[in-house]
Coordinates of C-alpha atoms in Angstrom, one line a residue:
X129 CA -76.3 118.4 7.7
X130 CA -77.9 116.0 5.3
X131 CA -79.2 112.8 6.8
X132 CA -76.7 109.9 6.0
X133 CA -73.7 112.3 6.2
X134 CA -73.4 111.9 10.0
X135 CA -71.2 109.2 11.5
X136 CA -73.7 108.4 14.1
X137 CA -76.4 107.5 11.3
X138 CA -74.5 104.3 10.7
X139 CA -74.4 103.0 14.5
X140 CA -76.4 99.9 15.3
X141 CA -76.6 97.9 18.5
X142 CA -74.5 94.6 18.4
X143 CA -74.4 92.0 21.4
X144 CA -70.9 91.1 22.1
X145 CA -71.8 87.5 21.8
X146 CA -72.3 87.8 18.1
X147 CA -68.8 89.0 17.5
X148 CA -67.2 85.8 16.0
X149 CA -64.1 84.6 17.8
X150 CA -63.2 81.5 15.6
X151 CA -63.6 80.9 11.8
X152 CA -66.4 78.5 10.6
X153 CA -65.2 74.9 9.9
X154 CA -65.3 74.2 7.0
X155 CA -64.8 77.7 5.5
X156 CA -68.1 77.6 3.2
X157 CA -70.4 76.7 6.1
X158 CA -70.8 80.0 7.5
X159 CA -74.3 81.4 7.0
X160 CA -75.2 83.9 4.0
X161 CA -77.7 86.6 4.1
X162 CA -78.6 87.4 0.6
X163 CA -80.4 91.0 0.1
X164 CA -82.1 91.6 -3.4
X165 CA -82.3 95.4 -4.0
X166 CA -85.0 95.0 -6.6
X167 CA -87.6 93.1 -4.2
X168 CA -86.1 94.5 -1.0
X169 CA -86.3 90.8 0.3
X170 CA -84.0 88.9 2.5
X171 CA -83.0 85.0 2.0
X172 CA -81.0 83.1 4.7
X173 CA -78.8 80.6 3.4
X174 CA -75.3 78.8 3.7
X175 CA -72.4 80.1 2.1
X176 CA -71.8 77.3 -0.4
X177 CA -75.4 78.2 -1.7
X178 CA -73.9 81.2 -3.3
X179 CA -73.6 79.0 -6.5
X180 CA -77.5 79.5 -6.7
X181 CA -77.0 83.4 -6.9
X182 CA -74.1 83.5 -9.1
X183 CA -74.8 82.7 -13.0
X184 CA -72.8 81.7 -16.1
X185 CA -71.1 84.7 -17.4
X186 CA -70.8 86.6 -14.1
X187 CA -67.2 87.7 -13.3
X188 CA -66.2 87.2 -9.7
X189 CA -63.5 89.7 -8.7
X190 CA -61.1 88.6 -5.8
X191 CA -58.2 90.4 -4.0
X192 CA -55.2 88.1 -4.1
X193 CA -53.3 90.0 -1.4
X194 CA -51.7 87.8 1.4
X195 CA -51.6 88.9 5.1
X196 CA -48.3 89.6 6.4
X197 CA -47.2 88.4 10.0
X198 CA -47.2 92.0 10.6
X199 CA -47.5 92.2 14.3
X200 CA -44.0 92.4 16.1
X201 CA -42.9 92.7 19.7
X202 CA -39.7 94.7 20.4
X203 CA -37.8 96.3 23.0
X204 CA -36.2 99.8 23.4
X205 CA -32.6 100.3 24.4
X206 CA -34.1 100.9 27.9
X207 CA -35.7 97.4 27.9
X208 CA -39.3 98.9 27.4
X209 CA -41.7 96.6 25.5
X210 CA -43.2 98.0 22.4
X211 CA -45.9 96.4 19.9
X212 CA -45.2 97.2 16.2
X213 CA -47.8 96.8 13.5
X214 CA -46.6 97.1 9.9
X215 CA -49.2 99.0 7.8
X216 CA -47.7 99.9 4.5
X217 CA -44.2 99.4 2.8
X218 CA -42.9 102.8 1.9
X219 CA -39.7 101.3 0.0
X220 CA -37.5 98.3 0.3
X221 CA -36.7 98.6 3.9
X222 CA -38.9 101.4 5.3
X223 CA -42.4 101.0 6.4
X224 CA -45.2 103.1 7.9
X225 CA -46.1 101.3 11.4
X226 CA -48.4 101.6 14.3
X227 CA -46.5 101.6 17.6
X228 CA -47.8 101.1 21.2
X229 CA -47.0 102.8 23.5
X230 CA -46.1 105.8 21.1
X231 CA -44.4 107.7 23.9
X232 CA -41.5 105.3 23.6
X233 CA -40.9 105.7 20.1
X234 CA -39.6 109.2 19.3
X235 CA -37.7 110.0 16.1
X236 CA -34.2 108.3 16.3
X237 CA -35.5 105.5 18.7
X238 CA -33.8 102.2 18.0
X239 CA -36.0 98.9 18.8
X240 CA -34.8 95.4 18.8
X241 CA -37.3 92.5 17.8
X242 CA -34.8 89.7 18.2
X243 CA -31.1 88.8 16.9
X244 CA -32.3 89.1 13.3
X245 CA -34.4 92.2 13.2
X246 CA -34.3 95.8 14.5
X247 CA -35.6 99.0 13.5
X248 CA -35.2 102.7 13.8
X249 CA -38.0 105.4 13.8
X250 CA -37.1 108.0 11.2
X251 CA -40.5 109.9 11.0
X252 CA -44.0 110.4 12.7
X253 CA -47.1 111.2 10.6
X254 CA -49.8 113.7 11.6
X255 CA -52.1 111.1 12.7
X256 CA -49.2 109.4 14.9
X257 CA -48.1 106.6 12.8
X258 CA -44.3 106.0 12.6
X259 CA -42.0 105.6 9.5
X260 CA -39.3 103.2 10.5
X261 CA -36.2 101.7 8.9
X262 CA -35.6 97.9 9.4
X263 CA -32.2 96.4 9.7
X264 CA -31.8 92.7 8.9
X265 CA -29.8 90.3 7.1
X266 CA -31.1 88.0 4.2
X267 CA -34.8 88.3 2.6
X268 CA -37.0 90.5 4.8
X269 CA -40.0 88.3 4.2
X270 CA -38.2 85.1 5.7
X271 CA -36.9 87.1 8.7
X272 CA -40.4 88.5 9.1
X273 CA -42.1 85.0 9.0
X274 CA -39.7 84.1 11.9
X275 CA -40.0 87.1 13.9
X276 CA -43.8 88.1 13.3
X277 CA -47.3 86.9 14.2
X278 CA -50.7 87.3 12.4
X279 CA -52.2 90.8 13.2
X280 CA -55.9 89.6 14.3
X281 CA -58.3 92.6 15.0
X282 CA -58.4 93.6 18.7
X283 CA -62.1 92.3 18.9
X284 CA -60.7 88.7 18.5
X285 CA -59.8 87.2 21.8
X286 CA -59.2 83.7 20.8
X287 CA -55.8 82.3 19.6
X288 CA -56.0 81.4 16.0
X289 CA -54.7 77.7 15.8
X290 CA -54.2 77.8 12.2
X291 CA -52.6 81.0 10.8
X292 CA -53.8 80.2 7.1
X293 CA -57.5 80.5 8.3
X294 CA -56.8 84.3 8.3
X295 CA -55.7 84.0 4.7
X296 CA -58.1 83.3 1.6
X297 CA -57.3 80.3 -0.3
X298 CA -56.3 82.4 -3.5
X299 CA -53.9 84.8 -1.7
X300 CA -50.6 85.4 -3.6
X301 CA -48.7 88.4 -2.6
X302 CA -47.7 89.4 0.7
X303 CA -48.4 93.0 1.9
X304 CA -51.6 93.4 3.8
X305 CA -52.0 94.3 7.6
X306 CA -55.6 92.8 7.6
X307 CA -57.1 90.0 5.5
X308 CA -59.8 90.9 2.9
X309 CA -62.4 88.8 5.1
X310 CA -65.2 88.3 2.6
X311 CA -62.8 86.0 0.7
X312 CA -62.2 83.7 3.8
X313 CA -65.6 81.8 3.0
X314 CA -64.4 80.2 -0.2
X315 CA -62.9 76.8 -0.6
X316 CA -60.9 75.5 -3.7
X317 CA -63.9 73.0 -4.1
X318 CA -66.5 76.0 -4.2
X319 CA -64.4 78.1 -6.6
X320 CA -64.2 74.9 -8.8
X321 CA -68.0 74.4 -8.8
X322 CA -68.5 78.3 -9.7
X323 CA -65.9 77.9 -12.7
X324 CA -67.8 74.7 -13.9
X325 CA -71.0 76.8 -13.8
X326 CA -69.4 79.5 -16.2
X327 CA -68.6 82.1 -13.6
X328 CA -65.2 83.7 -14.7
X329 CA -62.6 84.8 -11.8
X330 CA -60.5 87.9 -12.1
X331 CA -58.1 88.8 -9.7
X332 CA -57.0 92.2 -8.4
X333 CA -54.6 93.3 -5.8
X334 CA -55.1 95.7 -2.8
X335 CA -52.9 95.7 0.4
X336 CA -55.3 96.2 3.2
X337 CA -54.3 98.8 6.0
X338 CA -55.9 99.0 9.2
X339 CA -57.3 102.4 8.3
X340 CA -59.9 100.7 6.2
X341 CA -61.4 99.0 9.4
X342 CA -61.3 101.8 11.8
X343 CA -64.5 103.7 13.1
X344 CA -64.8 107.1 11.7
X345 CA -64.0 109.7 14.4
X346 CA -65.4 112.9 12.6
X347 CA -69.3 113.3 13.0
X348 CA -69.3 114.6 9.6
X349 CA -68.3 111.8 7.3
X350 CA -67.1 114.2 4.8
X351 CA -64.2 115.4 7.3
X352 CA -62.9 111.8 7.4
X353 CA -59.8 111.1 5.2
X354 CA -59.0 107.6 4.4
X355 CA -55.7 106.0 4.6
X356 CA -54.1 105.4 1.2
X357 CA -53.6 101.6 0.2
X358 CA -51.6 100.2 -2.6
X359 CA -53.7 98.6 -5.6
X360 CA -52.7 96.8 -9.0
X361 CA -55.2 95.7 -11.7
X362 CA -53.4 93.4 -14.5
X363 CA -54.0 93.4 -18.3
X364 CA -55.7 90.1 -18.0
X365 CA -58.1 91.3 -15.2
X366 CA -58.9 94.5 -16.9
X367 CA -59.8 92.7 -20.1
X368 CA -62.0 90.0 -18.3
X369 CA -63.9 92.6 -16.6
X370 CA -64.3 95.0 -19.7
X371 CA -65.4 92.1 -21.9
X372 CA -68.0 91.4 -19.5
X373 CA -69.2 94.9 -19.3
X374 CA -69.4 95.1 -23.0
X375 CA -71.8 92.0 -23.2
X376 CA -73.9 93.4 -20.1
X377 CA -72.8 90.8 -17.8
X378 CA -72.5 91.3 -13.9
X379 CA -69.3 92.3 -12.1
X380 CA -69.5 90.7 -8.6
X381 CA -67.0 92.1 -6.1
X382 CA -65.7 89.9 -3.2
X383 CA -65.2 92.1 -0.4
X384 CA -65.1 96.0 0.1
X385 CA -61.3 95.8 -1.0
X386 CA -62.2 94.5 -4.6
X387 CA -64.9 97.2 -4.7
X388 CA -62.6 100.0 -4.0
X389 CA -60.0 98.8 -6.4
X390 CA -62.4 98.4 -9.3
X391 CA -64.2 101.7 -8.5
X392 CA -60.9 103.6 -8.3
X393 CA -59.6 102.4 -11.8
X394 CA -63.0 102.4 -13.6
X395 CA -63.7 105.1 -16.1
X396 CA -67.3 106.6 -16.2
X397 CA -68.2 103.7 -18.7
X398 CA -67.2 101.2 -16.1
X399 CA -64.1 100.0 -18.3
X400 CA -60.9 99.2 -16.5
X401 CA -57.3 100.0 -17.6
X402 CA -54.4 98.1 -16.3
X403 CA -52.5 100.2 -13.9
X404 CA -51.2 100.4 -10.1
X405 CA -51.0 103.1 -7.5
X406 CA -52.5 104.2 -4.0
X407 CA -56.0 104.8 -3.4
X408 CA -57.8 106.9 -0.8
X409 CA -61.3 106.3 -2.3
X410 CA -64.2 106.6 0.2
X411 CA -67.6 105.4 -1.1
X412 CA -70.6 106.3 1.0
X413 CA -74.3 107.2 -0.1
X414 CA -75.3 108.6 -2.5
X415 CA -72.6 106.9 -4.9
X416 CA -73.1 106.2 -8.6
X417 CA -71.1 102.6 -9.1
X418 CA -69.2 102.6 -12.5
X419 CA -68.2 98.9 -12.4
X420 CA -69.6 96.8 -9.6
X421 CA -73.0 95.3 -10.0
X422 CA -73.2 92.9 -6.9
X423 CA -71.0 92.4 -3.8
X424 CA -70.3 89.5 -1.5
X425 CA -69.0 91.0 1.9
X426 CA -69.1 90.3 5.7
X427 CA -70.8 92.3 8.5
X428 CA -68.9 95.2 9.4
X429 CA -68.4 97.4 12.5
X430 CA -70.8 100.1 13.4
X431 CA -69.7 103.6 12.0
X432 CA -67.1 102.1 9.8
X433 CA -66.3 103.3 6.2
X434 CA -67.0 99.7 5.2
X435 CA -70.6 99.8 6.4
X436 CA -70.8 103.2 4.6
X437 CA -69.6 101.5 1.2
X438 CA -72.1 98.7 1.5
X439 CA -74.9 101.1 2.3
X440 CA -74.1 103.0 -0.9
X441 CA -75.3 100.1 -3.1
X442 CA -78.8 100.7 -2.0
X443 CA -79.4 102.9 1.1
X444 CA -78.3 103.3 4.6
X445 CA -82.0 102.4 6.0
X446 CA -82.0 99.4 3.8
X447 CA -78.7 98.1 5.0
X448 CA -79.3 98.7 8.7
X449 CA -82.5 97.0 8.5
X450 CA -80.7 93.9 7.1
X451 CA -78.2 94.2 9.8
X452 CA -81.0 94.3 12.5
X453 CA -82.5 91.1 10.8
X454 CA -79.2 89.6 11.1
X455 CA -78.7 90.3 14.8
X456 CA -82.2 89.1 15.5
X457 CA -81.5 85.8 13.7
X458 CA -78.0 85.4 15.5
X459 CA -75.6 85.9 12.7
X460 CA -72.0 86.0 13.6
X461 CA -70.2 89.6 12.9
X462 CA -66.9 90.9 11.7
X463 CA -63.8 89.2 10.3
X464 CA -64.7 85.5 11.2
X465 CA -68.3 86.0 11.0
X466 CA -71.0 85.2 8.4
X467 CA -71.4 86.8 4.9
X468 CA -73.9 88.9 3.2
X469 CA -74.4 89.3 -0.5
X470 CA -76.0 92.3 -1.9
X471 CA -77.7 91.5 -5.4

């Protein structure tokens, strides 16, 4: 097997103490590791210093998705307790969800969340997720806002005091089961400074599913199948990016979700077309990026598809070396952790 195609090639040691449990305050005070691919050099900065690494004409592409209060606790007809995590909307009242414990949720099982909201299991996928139909009165989003809670990753054990800290300041459309965490570092003031410098901001949409974050279980990464996620690229975003590409300006993606959206939609010439759909794109080395020139991202789990995507920007060895430096320097990792920019 070729080196770099084994999941274990993307393993690194991480002390548990470096897994961030709470977000930085303020948002832009987190640390920033800047990796320059040409010089293979590393600089250590604060996130608000990103203004120094973005220049007039750059297009910053952000994901405007908003995290749903997607974690529900329900009871079976026999009184058993079940955790339900919304993953993806299939149609108006039907969702793909993760349930724990699964043995209580066979097809036909009815679960009650509260007096307002109940559900029935209508199907089971090959990988064990459930398809469910919800029953409620009124607007689903309003009912969910009262019944659900923020779906923080399992490695975060601290209670989140302010749910908005697991949302970006530019989020708009409900639909994600997890935050596009690279965007959590931006403040309205920082975005304004970037605009004043002449940086353009384009918004795309990708509703983040949990499959993106899970470690790869297959030893050969070619055997791994990505979960599909819904995306949209508007006429305005496509034109902003295409104009920059024609003029030789940089496209800087905020987060792996923005990367996956852009690379799904881009033609071989790097140009985008306005469209929407579902993507299962899996990016790992070697990969020729069609649209993205630089990336702002967080530090990702060992053996995850996200770490593989970041490695595709240069090489697995370079990224793992940068991660080793981050560990030595005490950077904070994962969703509420520090940031990395690959230029």
